mmCIF file of C-alpha atoms in Angstrom:
data_model
loop_
_atom_site.group_PDB
_atom_site.id
_atom_site.type_symbol
_atom_site.label_atom_id
_atom_site.label_comp_id
_atom_site.label_asym_id
_atom_site.label_seq_id
_atom_site.Cartn_x
_atom_site.Cartn_y
_atom_site.Cartn_z
ATOM 1 C CA MET A 41 -12.909 -21.266 -13.481
ATOM 2 C CA LYS A 42 -9.062 -20.565 -13.079
ATOM 3 C CA LEU A 43 -8.018 -17.171 -11.870
ATOM 4 C CA PHE A 44 -4.251 -16.352 -11.923
ATOM 5 C CA ARG A 45 -2.912 -13.438 -9.610
ATOM 6 C CA ILE A 46 0.328 -12.318 -10.700
ATOM 7 C CA ALA A 47 3.092 -10.191 -9.171
ATOM 8 C CA THR A 48 6.714 -9.541 -9.861
ATOM 9 C CA VAL A 49 8.116 -10.644 -6.541
ATOM 10 C CA PRO A 50 6.406 -12.969 -3.994
ATOM 11 C CA ILE A 51 6.327 -10.456 -1.115
ATOM 12 C CA SER A 52 3.744 -8.499 -3.065
ATOM 13 C CA LEU A 53 1.284 -11.469 -3.059
ATOM 14 C CA ASN A 54 2.094 -12.195 0.639
ATOM 15 C CA ILE A 55 1.886 -8.630 2.043
ATOM 16 C CA LEU A 56 -0.496 -6.797 -0.388
ATOM 17 C CA LEU A 57 -2.960 -9.698 -0.914
ATOM 18 C CA SER A 58 -3.100 -11.189 2.427
ATOM 19 C CA GLY A 59 -6.408 -12.869 2.987
ATOM 20 C CA GLN A 60 -7.898 -11.930 -0.268
ATOM 21 C CA LEU A 61 -6.598 -14.937 -2.200
ATOM 22 C CA ARG A 62 -8.159 -17.162 0.346
ATOM 23 C CA PHE A 63 -11.428 -15.365 -0.030
ATOM 24 C CA LEU A 64 -11.354 -15.588 -3.964
ATOM 25 C CA ASN A 65 -10.369 -19.271 -3.784
ATOM 26 C CA THR A 66 -13.883 -20.039 -2.439
ATOM 27 C CA HIS A 67 -15.288 -18.635 -5.890
ATOM 28 C CA PHE A 68 -12.414 -19.561 -8.236
ATOM 29 C CA ASP A 69 -9.627 -21.944 -8.684
ATOM 30 C CA VAL A 70 -6.894 -19.444 -7.798
ATOM 31 C CA THR A 71 -3.166 -19.665 -8.690
ATOM 32 C CA ALA A 72 -0.651 -17.110 -7.383
ATOM 33 C CA VAL A 73 2.311 -16.378 -9.841
ATOM 34 C CA SER A 74 5.493 -14.689 -9.027
ATOM 35 C CA GLY A 75 9.215 -15.204 -8.578
ATOM 36 C CA SER A 76 10.194 -18.038 -6.088
ATOM 37 C CA GLY A 77 10.963 -17.711 -2.369
ATOM 38 C CA LYS A 78 9.754 -18.067 1.129
ATOM 39 C CA ASP A 79 6.881 -15.545 0.575
ATOM 40 C CA LEU A 80 5.456 -17.475 -2.133
ATOM 41 C CA ASP A 81 5.665 -20.572 0.169
ATOM 42 C CA ARG A 82 3.928 -18.594 2.781
ATOM 43 C CA VAL A 83 1.139 -17.597 0.472
ATOM 44 C CA ALA A 84 0.480 -21.280 -0.484
ATOM 45 C CA GLU A 85 0.345 -22.286 3.196
ATOM 46 C CA ARG A 86 -1.776 -19.341 4.523
ATOM 47 C CA GLU A 87 -4.124 -18.716 1.588
ATOM 48 C CA GLY A 88 -4.709 -22.315 0.521
ATOM 49 C CA VAL A 89 -4.011 -21.500 -3.112
ATOM 50 C CA ASN A 90 -1.924 -23.009 -6.013
ATOM 51 C CA THR A 91 1.278 -21.389 -6.672
ATOM 52 C CA HIS A 92 3.751 -21.267 -9.661
ATOM 53 C CA SER A 93 7.156 -19.682 -9.732
ATOM 54 C CA VAL A 94 8.266 -17.513 -12.848
ATOM 55 C CA ARG A 95 11.218 -15.521 -12.439
ATOM 56 C CA ILE A 96 10.636 -11.905 -13.336
ATOM 57 C CA GLU A 97 13.271 -9.130 -12.986
ATOM 58 C CA ARG A 98 12.085 -5.849 -11.474
ATOM 59 C CA LYS A 99 14.276 -3.822 -13.581
ATOM 60 C CA ILE A 100 14.452 -3.655 -17.386
ATOM 61 C CA SER A 101 16.403 -6.642 -18.569
ATOM 62 C CA ILE A 102 15.732 -7.515 -22.216
ATOM 63 C CA LEU A 103 17.003 -11.161 -22.154
ATOM 64 C CA HIS A 104 15.496 -12.037 -18.771
ATOM 65 C CA ASP A 105 12.263 -10.346 -19.776
ATOM 66 C CA ILE A 106 12.028 -12.523 -23.119
ATOM 67 C CA VAL A 107 12.535 -15.702 -21.092
ATOM 68 C CA SER A 108 9.907 -14.577 -18.473
ATOM 69 C CA LEU A 109 7.480 -13.683 -21.358
ATOM 70 C CA ILE A 110 7.815 -17.140 -22.855
ATOM 71 C CA ARG A 111 7.508 -18.886 -19.475
ATOM 72 C CA LEU A 112 4.248 -17.001 -18.821
ATOM 73 C CA TYR A 113 3.015 -17.764 -22.306
ATOM 74 C CA LEU A 114 3.547 -21.453 -21.972
ATOM 75 C CA LEU A 115 1.978 -21.396 -18.500
ATOM 76 C CA PHE A 116 -1.121 -19.764 -19.821
ATOM 77 C CA ARG A 117 -1.357 -22.013 -22.836
ATOM 78 C CA ARG A 118 -1.095 -25.089 -20.560
ATOM 79 C CA GLU A 119 -3.378 -24.019 -17.709
ATOM 80 C CA LYS A 120 -5.797 -21.976 -19.740
ATOM 81 C CA PRO A 121 -6.976 -19.556 -16.868
ATOM 82 C CA THR A 122 -10.199 -17.726 -17.591
ATOM 83 C CA VAL A 123 -9.077 -14.655 -15.823
ATOM 84 C CA ILE A 124 -5.406 -13.268 -15.140
ATOM 85 C CA HIS A 125 -4.975 -10.345 -12.859
ATOM 86 C CA SER A 126 -1.652 -8.512 -12.286
ATOM 87 C CA ILE A 127 -0.635 -6.004 -9.629
ATOM 88 C CA THR A 128 2.892 -4.868 -10.222
ATOM 89 C CA PRO A 129 4.477 -3.088 -13.246
ATOM 90 C CA LYS A 130 6.832 -5.650 -14.716
ATOM 91 C CA ALA A 131 4.410 -8.632 -13.982
ATOM 92 C CA GLY A 132 1.610 -6.505 -15.471
ATOM 93 C CA LEU A 133 3.444 -5.970 -18.803
ATOM 94 C CA LEU A 134 4.631 -9.312 -19.295
ATOM 95 C CA SER A 135 1.621 -11.235 -18.062
ATOM 96 C CA MET A 136 -0.795 -8.984 -20.255
ATOM 97 C CA ILE A 137 1.284 -9.640 -23.416
ATOM 98 C CA ALA A 138 1.568 -13.313 -22.660
ATOM 99 C CA GLY A 139 -2.110 -13.569 -21.794
ATOM 100 C CA LYS A 140 -3.167 -11.913 -25.027
ATOM 101 C CA TRP A 141 -0.903 -14.147 -27.142
ATOM 102 C CA ALA A 142 -2.311 -17.226 -25.157
ATOM 103 C CA GLY A 143 -5.933 -16.135 -25.591
ATOM 104 C CA VAL A 144 -6.820 -15.616 -21.940
ATOM 105 C CA PRO A 145 -10.308 -14.145 -22.152
ATOM 106 C CA VAL A 146 -10.173 -11.711 -19.264
ATOM 107 C CA ARG A 147 -6.943 -9.726 -18.638
ATOM 108 C CA MET A 148 -6.912 -7.268 -15.739
ATOM 109 C CA HIS A 149 -4.287 -5.137 -14.419
ATOM 110 C CA THR A 150 -4.180 -2.861 -11.307
ATOM 111 C CA PHE A 151 -1.920 0.079 -11.339
ATOM 112 C CA THR A 152 -0.827 0.522 -7.548
ATOM 113 C CA GLY A 153 1.338 3.436 -8.519
ATOM 114 C CA LEU A 154 3.081 5.013 -11.480
ATOM 115 C CA ILE A 155 6.794 5.219 -11.839
ATOM 116 C CA PHE A 156 7.112 7.441 -14.984
ATOM 117 C CA PRO A 157 5.932 10.811 -13.562
ATOM 118 C CA TYR A 158 9.047 10.880 -11.361
ATOM 119 C CA ARG A 159 11.507 10.056 -13.978
ATOM 120 C CA THR A 160 13.007 12.123 -16.851
ATOM 121 C CA GLY A 161 14.725 11.756 -20.230
ATOM 122 C CA ILE A 162 14.646 8.437 -22.189
ATOM 123 C CA LEU A 163 13.718 6.244 -19.027
ATOM 124 C CA ARG A 164 10.601 8.188 -18.743
ATOM 125 C CA PHE A 165 9.839 7.733 -22.424
ATOM 126 C CA VAL A 166 10.453 3.983 -22.311
ATOM 127 C CA LEU A 167 8.368 3.660 -19.084
ATOM 128 C CA VAL A 168 5.339 5.327 -20.647
ATOM 129 C CA LEU A 169 5.587 3.056 -23.836
ATOM 130 C CA MET A 170 5.610 0.010 -21.473
ATOM 131 C CA ASP A 171 2.424 1.162 -19.510
ATOM 132 C CA ARG A 172 0.763 1.929 -22.965
ATOM 133 C CA LEU A 173 1.747 -1.520 -24.244
ATOM 134 C CA LEU A 174 0.606 -3.155 -21.058
ATOM 135 C CA CYS A 175 -2.812 -1.299 -21.362
ATOM 136 C CA SER A 176 -3.187 -2.227 -25.092
ATOM 137 C CA CYS A 177 -2.877 -5.932 -24.173
ATOM 138 C CA ALA A 178 -5.221 -5.834 -21.050
ATOM 139 C CA THR A 179 -9.061 -6.035 -21.290
ATOM 140 C CA ASN A 180 -9.622 -4.112 -18.078
ATOM 141 C CA ILE A 181 -7.443 -1.406 -16.232
ATOM 142 C CA TYR A 182 -7.938 -0.428 -12.578
ATOM 143 C CA PRO A 183 -6.155 2.493 -10.931
ATOM 144 C CA GLU A 184 -5.706 1.780 -7.267
ATOM 145 C CA GLY A 185 -6.993 5.331 -6.558
ATOM 146 C CA ASN A 186 -8.275 8.405 -8.207
ATOM 147 C CA GLY A 187 -4.831 10.037 -8.106
ATOM 148 C CA VAL A 188 -3.439 7.203 -10.133
ATOM 149 C CA LYS A 189 -6.415 7.344 -12.459
ATOM 150 C CA GLU A 190 -5.776 11.117 -13.257
ATOM 151 C CA ASP A 191 -2.205 10.422 -14.047
ATOM 152 C CA LEU A 192 -3.169 7.672 -16.467
ATOM 153 C CA LEU A 193 -5.440 10.083 -18.066
ATOM 154 C CA LYS A 194 -3.153 13.047 -17.988
ATOM 155 C CA TYR A 195 -0.389 11.276 -19.726
ATOM 156 C CA ARG A 196 -2.803 9.466 -22.162
ATOM 157 C CA ILE A 197 -1.592 5.973 -21.237
ATOM 158 C CA THR A 198 -4.824 4.422 -22.393
ATOM 159 C CA ALA A 199 -8.202 5.307 -23.824
ATOM 160 C CA LYS A 200 -9.825 2.277 -22.147
ATOM 161 C CA PRO A 201 -12.337 2.797 -19.264
ATOM 162 C CA LEU A 202 -10.467 3.163 -15.915
ATOM 163 C CA LYS A 203 -12.284 1.959 -12.774
ATOM 164 C CA VAL A 204 -11.260 2.377 -9.089
ATOM 165 C CA VAL A 205 -12.525 -0.630 -6.962
ATOM 166 C CA ALA A 206 -14.607 0.404 -4.079
ATOM 167 C CA ASP A 207 -13.025 3.585 -2.465
ATOM 168 C CA GLY A 208 -9.414 2.442 -3.602
ATOM 169 C CA ASN A 209 -6.709 0.243 -2.401
ATOM 170 C CA VAL A 210 -5.902 -3.291 -3.447
ATOM 171 C CA ASN A 211 -6.933 -5.192 -0.434
ATOM 172 C CA GLY A 212 -8.495 -2.810 2.224
ATOM 173 C CA VAL A 213 -7.477 -3.004 5.747
ATOM 174 C CA ASP A 214 -8.361 -5.717 8.340
ATOM 175 C CA THR A 215 -9.963 -3.417 10.982
ATOM 176 C CA GLY A 216 -10.253 -6.232 13.369
ATOM 177 C CA PHE A 217 -6.502 -6.910 13.221
ATOM 178 C CA PHE A 218 -5.624 -3.237 13.230
ATOM 179 C CA CYS A 219 -7.654 -2.194 16.120
ATOM 180 C CA PRO A 220 -6.659 -0.236 19.286
ATOM 181 C CA ARG A 221 -8.096 -3.101 21.401
ATOM 182 C CA ALA A 222 -5.852 -5.422 19.801
ATOM 183 C CA VAL A 223 -3.024 -4.210 21.973
ATOM 184 C CA PRO A 224 -3.566 -4.283 25.818
ATOM 185 C CA GLN A 225 -2.731 -1.114 27.565
ATOM 186 C CA HIS A 226 -0.083 -3.009 29.615
ATOM 187 C CA GLU A 227 1.584 -4.241 26.381
ATOM 188 C CA ARG A 228 1.671 -0.544 25.113
ATOM 189 C CA ASN A 229 3.136 0.733 28.293
ATOM 190 C CA LYS A 230 5.779 -2.032 28.474
ATOM 191 C CA LEU A 231 6.948 -1.168 24.973
ATOM 192 C CA ARG A 232 7.054 2.543 25.674
ATOM 193 C CA ARG A 233 9.304 1.679 28.633
ATOM 194 C CA GLN A 234 11.593 -0.448 26.475
ATOM 195 C CA LEU A 235 11.854 2.345 23.870
ATOM 196 C CA GLY A 236 12.676 4.955 26.508
ATOM 197 C CA ILE A 237 9.451 6.772 25.948
ATOM 198 C CA SER A 238 7.959 8.450 29.087
ATOM 199 C CA PRO A 239 4.217 8.360 29.779
ATOM 200 C CA ASN A 240 3.954 12.136 28.997
ATOM 201 C CA ASP A 241 5.869 12.028 25.606
ATOM 202 C CA PHE A 242 4.039 12.682 22.563
ATOM 203 C CA VAL A 243 5.298 10.406 19.831
ATOM 204 C CA PHE A 244 5.120 10.597 15.997
ATOM 205 C CA ILE A 245 5.596 7.564 14.171
ATOM 206 C CA PHE A 246 6.821 6.784 10.626
ATOM 207 C CA VAL A 247 6.324 3.372 9.091
ATOM 208 C CA GLY A 248 8.011 2.310 5.947
ATOM 209 C CA ARG A 249 11.539 2.170 4.217
ATOM 210 C CA LEU A 250 13.940 4.704 5.395
ATOM 211 C CA VAL A 251 14.608 6.208 2.135
ATOM 212 C CA LYS A 252 14.682 9.636 0.305
ATOM 213 C CA ASP A 253 11.424 9.019 -1.714
ATOM 214 C CA LYS A 254 9.519 8.445 1.644
ATOM 215 C CA GLY A 255 10.467 11.894 2.664
ATOM 216 C CA ILE A 256 12.746 11.047 5.385
ATOM 217 C CA ASN A 257 15.308 13.758 4.825
ATOM 218 C CA GLU A 258 12.449 16.390 5.267
ATOM 219 C CA LEU A 259 11.034 14.439 8.360
ATOM 220 C CA ILE A 260 14.252 14.626 10.172
ATOM 221 C CA THR A 261 14.824 18.272 9.236
ATOM 222 C CA ALA A 262 11.305 19.117 10.437
ATOM 223 C CA PHE A 263 11.816 17.176 13.577
ATOM 224 C CA GLU A 264 15.223 18.905 14.373
ATOM 225 C CA HIS A 265 13.365 22.310 13.918
ATOM 226 C CA LEU A 266 10.499 21.169 16.121
ATOM 227 C CA LYS A 267 12.694 20.100 18.986
ATOM 228 C CA LYS A 268 14.489 23.477 18.891
ATOM 229 C CA THR A 269 11.158 25.534 18.919
ATOM 230 C CA TYR A 270 8.908 23.309 21.015
ATOM 231 C CA PRO A 271 8.863 24.039 24.857
ATOM 232 C CA GLU A 272 10.719 21.927 27.276
ATOM 233 C CA PRO A 273 9.098 20.162 30.239
ATOM 234 C CA GLY A 274 7.595 22.622 32.734
ATOM 235 C CA GLN A 275 6.487 25.074 30.291
ATOM 236 C CA ASN A 276 2.829 25.724 29.689
ATOM 237 C CA ILE A 277 2.217 24.256 26.334
ATOM 238 C CA SER A 278 1.281 20.628 26.367
ATOM 239 C CA ILE A 279 -1.264 18.197 25.000
ATOM 240 C CA LYS A 280 -3.021 15.884 27.639
ATOM 241 C CA GLY A 281 0.154 16.513 29.863
ATOM 242 C CA LYS A 282 2.614 15.620 27.227
ATOM 243 C CA THR A 283 5.677 17.880 27.240
ATOM 244 C CA ARG A 284 8.470 15.899 25.324
ATOM 245 C CA ILE A 285 8.371 14.883 21.686
ATOM 246 C CA LYS A 286 9.729 11.743 20.104
ATOM 247 C CA LEU A 287 10.022 10.199 16.591
ATOM 248 C CA LEU A 288 9.601 6.474 16.261
ATOM 249 C CA LEU A 289 10.975 5.142 12.855
ATOM 250 C CA VAL A 290 9.620 1.702 12.111
ATOM 251 C CA GLY A 291 11.143 0.297 8.938
ATOM 252 C CA PRO A 292 14.515 -0.989 7.275
ATOM 253 C CA MET A 293 17.340 1.076 6.414
ATOM 254 C CA GLU A 294 18.678 0.581 3.041
ATOM 255 C CA PRO A 295 22.044 2.212 2.867
ATOM 256 C CA LYS A 296 22.646 1.421 -1.003
ATOM 257 C CA GLU A 297 19.246 2.726 -2.091
ATOM 258 C CA SER A 298 18.285 5.116 0.709
ATOM 259 C CA LYS A 299 19.862 8.323 -0.823
ATOM 260 C CA LEU A 300 19.527 9.944 2.575
ATOM 261 C CA SER A 301 21.868 12.980 3.409
ATOM 262 C CA ARG A 302 24.770 12.530 5.832
ATOM 263 C CA SER A 303 23.118 14.901 8.134
ATOM 264 C CA THR A 304 20.056 12.872 8.226
ATOM 265 C CA LEU A 305 21.780 9.624 8.931
ATOM 266 C CA HIS A 306 23.884 11.220 11.494
ATOM 267 C CA GLU A 307 20.754 12.598 13.219
ATOM 268 C CA ILE A 308 18.859 9.258 13.240
ATOM 269 C CA LYS A 309 21.939 7.555 14.914
ATOM 270 C CA THR A 310 22.745 10.352 17.576
ATOM 271 C CA ASN A 311 19.495 12.124 18.322
ATOM 272 C CA PRO A 312 18.182 10.448 21.571
ATOM 273 C CA SER A 313 14.502 11.581 20.737
ATOM 274 C CA ILE A 314 14.618 9.625 17.405
ATOM 275 C CA ILE A 315 13.969 5.891 17.994
ATOM 276 C CA SER A 316 14.802 3.658 15.030
ATOM 277 C CA VAL A 317 13.706 0.076 15.544
ATOM 278 C CA GLY A 318 13.992 -1.474 12.039
ATOM 279 C CA TYR A 319 11.563 -3.726 10.179
ATOM 280 C CA GLN A 320 8.882 -5.225 12.330
ATOM 281 C CA ASP A 321 6.697 -8.128 11.303
ATOM 282 C CA ASP A 322 3.835 -6.764 13.574
ATOM 283 C CA VAL A 323 3.721 -3.104 13.679
ATOM 284 C CA ARG A 324 0.427 -2.707 15.710
ATOM 285 C CA SER A 325 2.128 -2.329 19.097
ATOM 286 C CA TYR A 326 4.164 0.477 17.631
ATOM 287 C CA TYR A 327 1.058 2.172 16.388
ATOM 288 C CA ALA A 328 -0.562 1.713 19.747
ATOM 289 C CA ALA A 329 2.667 3.322 21.403
ATOM 290 C CA SER A 330 2.301 6.339 19.254
ATOM 291 C CA ASP A 331 0.090 9.369 19.192
ATOM 292 C CA ALA A 332 0.100 10.387 15.419
ATOM 293 C CA LEU A 333 1.466 9.127 12.136
ATOM 294 C CA VAL A 334 3.811 11.216 9.908
ATOM 295 C CA PHE A 335 4.145 10.028 6.347
ATOM 296 C CA PRO A 336 5.894 12.706 4.041
ATOM 297 C CA SER A 337 6.322 10.355 0.963
ATOM 298 C CA TYR A 338 6.984 11.853 -2.688
ATOM 299 C CA ARG A 339 4.810 9.338 -4.217
ATOM 300 C CA GLU A 340 2.326 6.526 -3.516
ATOM 301 C CA GLY A 341 -0.522 4.496 -4.945
ATOM 302 C CA PHE A 342 -2.802 4.037 -2.079
ATOM 303 C CA PRO A 343 -0.595 3.648 0.978
ATOM 304 C CA ASN A 344 -1.421 0.721 3.480
ATOM 305 C CA VAL A 345 0.348 2.610 6.203
ATOM 306 C CA VAL A 346 -2.180 5.374 6.312
ATOM 307 C CA LEU A 347 -4.982 2.887 6.375
ATOM 308 C CA GLN A 348 -3.236 0.846 9.092
ATOM 309 C CA ALA A 349 -2.713 3.847 11.262
ATOM 310 C CA GLY A 350 -6.036 5.293 10.784
ATOM 311 C CA ALA A 351 -7.603 1.966 11.851
ATOM 312 C CA MET A 352 -5.547 2.100 14.959
ATOM 313 C CA SER A 353 -7.056 5.584 15.591
ATOM 314 C CA LEU A 354 -3.990 7.620 14.757
ATOM 315 C CA PRO A 355 -4.574 10.832 12.996
ATOM 316 C CA ALA A 356 -2.032 11.342 9.953
ATOM 317 C CA ILE A 357 0.148 14.115 8.556
ATOM 318 C CA VAL A 358 0.731 13.159 4.816
ATOM 319 C CA THR A 359 1.950 14.857 1.704
ATOM 320 C CA ASP A 360 -0.647 16.213 -0.664
ATOM 321 C CA ILE A 361 -0.299 13.294 -3.294
ATOM 322 C CA SER A 362 -2.215 10.527 -4.945
ATOM 323 C CA GLY A 363 -3.674 8.131 -2.361
ATOM 324 C CA CYS A 364 -2.622 9.899 0.741
ATOM 325 C CA ASN A 365 -4.975 12.905 0.020
ATOM 326 C CA GLU A 366 -7.741 10.469 -0.584
ATOM 327 C CA ILE A 367 -7.596 8.799 2.699
ATOM 328 C CA ILE A 368 -6.759 11.941 4.707
ATOM 329 C CA LYS A 369 -9.195 14.906 4.573
ATOM 330 C CA ASP A 370 -7.386 17.953 5.643
ATOM 331 C CA GLY A 371 -8.353 19.064 9.204
ATOM 332 C CA VAL A 372 -10.699 15.990 9.744
ATOM 333 C CA ASN A 373 -8.551 12.938 10.326
ATOM 334 C CA GLY A 374 -5.141 14.573 9.735
ATOM 335 C CA TYR A 375 -3.399 17.040 7.654
ATOM 336 C CA CYS A 376 -2.166 17.333 4.009
ATOM 337 C CA ILE A 377 1.056 19.205 3.357
ATOM 338 C CA PRO A 378 3.042 20.101 0.275
ATOM 339 C CA SER A 379 5.545 17.584 -0.723
ATOM 340 C CA ARG A 380 9.351 18.034 -0.049
ATOM 341 C CA ASN A 381 8.599 20.794 2.364
ATOM 342 C CA ALA A 382 10.337 20.414 5.790
ATOM 343 C CA GLU A 383 9.008 23.645 6.956
ATOM 344 C CA ALA A 384 5.376 23.026 6.238
ATOM 345 C CA LEU A 385 5.846 19.503 7.905
ATOM 346 C CA GLY A 386 7.382 21.029 10.976
ATOM 347 C CA ASN A 387 4.545 23.659 11.247
ATOM 348 C CA VAL A 388 1.760 21.117 11.060
ATOM 349 C CA MET A 389 3.475 18.696 13.500
ATOM 350 C CA LEU A 390 3.710 21.642 16.020
ATOM 351 C CA LYS A 391 0.009 22.599 15.289
ATOM 352 C CA LEU A 392 -0.991 19.090 15.891
ATOM 353 C CA ILE A 393 0.524 18.958 19.281
ATOM 354 C CA ASN A 394 -0.546 22.477 20.223
ATOM 355 C CA ASP A 395 -4.345 21.852 19.675
ATOM 356 C CA PRO A 396 -5.393 19.124 22.052
ATOM 357 C CA LYS A 397 -9.123 19.653 21.535
ATOM 358 C CA HIS A 398 -8.902 19.151 17.755
ATOM 359 C CA PHE A 399 -6.379 16.299 18.162
ATOM 360 C CA SER A 400 -8.805 14.475 20.229
ATOM 361 C CA GLU A 401 -11.629 15.056 17.676
ATOM 362 C CA MET A 402 -9.254 13.778 14.937
ATOM 363 C CA LYS A 403 -8.704 10.572 17.109
ATOM 364 C CA HIS A 404 -12.330 10.009 17.546
ATOM 365 C CA VAL A 405 -13.243 10.097 13.855
ATOM 366 C CA THR A 406 -10.121 8.573 12.278
ATOM 367 C CA ARG A 407 -11.015 4.896 12.704
ATOM 368 C CA LEU A 408 -14.723 5.573 11.900
ATOM 369 C CA ILE A 409 -13.766 6.811 8.483
ATOM 370 C CA ILE A 410 -11.411 3.872 7.815
ATOM 371 C CA ARG A 411 -14.101 1.407 8.899
ATOM 372 C CA SER A 412 -16.811 2.959 6.674
ATOM 373 C CA LYS A 413 -14.789 2.963 3.503
ATOM 374 C CA TYR A 414 -11.754 0.588 3.531
ATOM 375 C CA GLN A 415 -12.614 -2.668 5.476
ATOM 376 C CA GLN A 416 -11.421 -5.731 3.617
ATOM 377 C CA ALA A 417 -14.744 -7.075 3.294
ATOM 378 C CA THR A 418 -15.979 -4.264 1.359
ATOM 379 C CA VAL A 419 -12.986 -4.233 -1.146
ATOM 380 C CA TRP A 420 -13.027 -7.982 -1.504
ATOM 381 C CA LYS A 421 -16.872 -7.940 -2.324
ATOM 382 C CA ALA A 422 -16.393 -5.149 -4.900
ATOM 383 C CA LEU A 423 -13.477 -7.044 -6.580
ATOM 384 C CA LEU A 424 -15.430 -10.239 -6.770
ATOM 385 C CA SER A 425 -18.323 -8.282 -8.291
ATOM 386 C CA GLU A 426 -15.922 -6.979 -10.808
ATOM 387 C CA TYR A 427 -14.654 -10.383 -11.942
ATOM 388 C CA TYR A 428 -18.141 -11.625 -12.596
ATOM 389 C CA SER A 429 -19.075 -8.287 -14.296
ATOM 390 C CA ASN A 430 -16.051 -8.925 -16.731
ATOM 391 C CA LEU A 431 -17.071 -12.474 -17.348
ATOM 392 C CA GLU A 432 -20.688 -11.644 -18.270
ATOM 393 C CA THR A 433 -19.378 -9.222 -20.904
ATOM 394 C CA LEU A 434 -17.377 -12.080 -22.739
ATOM 395 C CA GLU A 435 -18.877 -12.607 -26.164
ATOM 396 C CA GLU A 436 -17.879 -16.269 -26.038
ATOM 397 C CA SER A 437 -17.281 -18.002 -22.674
ATOM 398 C CA SER A 438 -16.806 -21.540 -21.522
ATOM 399 C CA VAL A 439 -18.965 -20.826 -18.534
ATOM 400 C CA SER A 440 -22.779 -20.980 -19.186
ATOM 401 C CA PRO A 441 -24.728 -17.725 -18.287
ATOM 402 C CA GLU A 442 -26.747 -19.729 -15.817
ATOM 403 C CA VAL A 443 -23.572 -20.601 -13.848
ATOM 404 C CA ILE A 444 -22.324 -17.020 -13.885
ATOM 405 C CA GLY A 445 -25.678 -15.878 -12.845
ATOM 406 C CA VAL A 446 -25.489 -18.284 -9.767
ATOM 407 C CA GLN A 447 -22.078 -17.231 -9.016
ATOM 408 C CA THR A 448 -22.949 -13.402 -9.199
ATOM 409 C CA GLN A 449 -25.789 -13.955 -6.734
ATOM 410 C CA LEU A 450 -23.256 -15.484 -4.202
ATOM 411 C CA ILE A 451 -21.574 -12.045 -4.006
ATOM 412 C CA SER A 452 -24.465 -10.574 -2.021
ATOM 413 C CA GLU A 453 -24.544 -13.481 0.280
ATOM 414 C CA PRO A 454 -22.840 -13.066 3.540
ATOM 415 C CA THR A 455 -19.821 -15.192 4.173
ATOM 416 C CA ALA A 456 -19.171 -15.756 7.751
ATOM 417 C CA ASP A 457 -15.307 -16.337 7.498
ATOM 418 C CA TYR A 458 -14.659 -13.038 5.797
#
């Protein structure tokens, strides 16, 4: 049976579904569909799946969207997939419409986050209509987490059943790859020296785009305040001998879209205790060189960064928003704070530093929680089960019940490679 996984841009398939497509390809004939680019080529090479490029604009563009819709329709009519599954907003809207027109039996969409709750006026109205149309054309709707599910219900986007796969997230986290032991101690120490971080420094790390919606303005304000109030070296308050604090920023600066204040930009450039290293292909060594994650984002679906940091045994300070508050249990493996509140953020950062016993307890349980709930094998197995469950509900299927029964049985059988 043919399974098409669809995203607007290829980086979504490359990053968000890494490893998953290869796993699914052992059960289905998988084709990855998105705009063209190196990321799509990388998907074909790494995952061993078919690929097909269809240009889809991320923003609303009526002419381009009509062209993309027609191309998707023709692709589905020609290839006749049994299942199509989209993961990004525009690709979801167009592929669900095209899939319904083309008679694709199973049309699944995963909402990895919602845009309209953070918009106003006519744009919000249009975005709500688009999501309602998407849901009307899909056969199955999956919110990435319970927070997204609650918003879909709150705004009455659909009356169809909403199911969160496993405990949330679209791909889980590779706890073998993101593991403290994956970065030897000497590599960690070397990186800290290169970054100008002393052995006794306490390092907060942020990973993501340096933009307003990720809470960077609040983070820099909180850090400035923390530096002014936190004791300097030689004074009594410390955590495991650490007496200086540093902020490590790992992610791209996007001047045109960042909407960061001038004071924030100035502080990032001039404050010697703020280290900005830009985008990094492999962030594990940066997690290993840090002590705690700080992630004050305004909105998320189910953030991979928090999962990755947790797998690396880093407690996290996050905003009390969808996804983040599902991964972080306040006071257990981190802290949840109000969104857009620099004062609360600074207070909790200071609290984390000043309570070494609790900090140590958090580090001990953080990885255990991630491994118990969000390992990739768990998420992949649950998703595969969902595919076969949907196939079994088809009133008319080109696949015999006996074949589906055999394939469903395979779900419970361990697969050594995954």
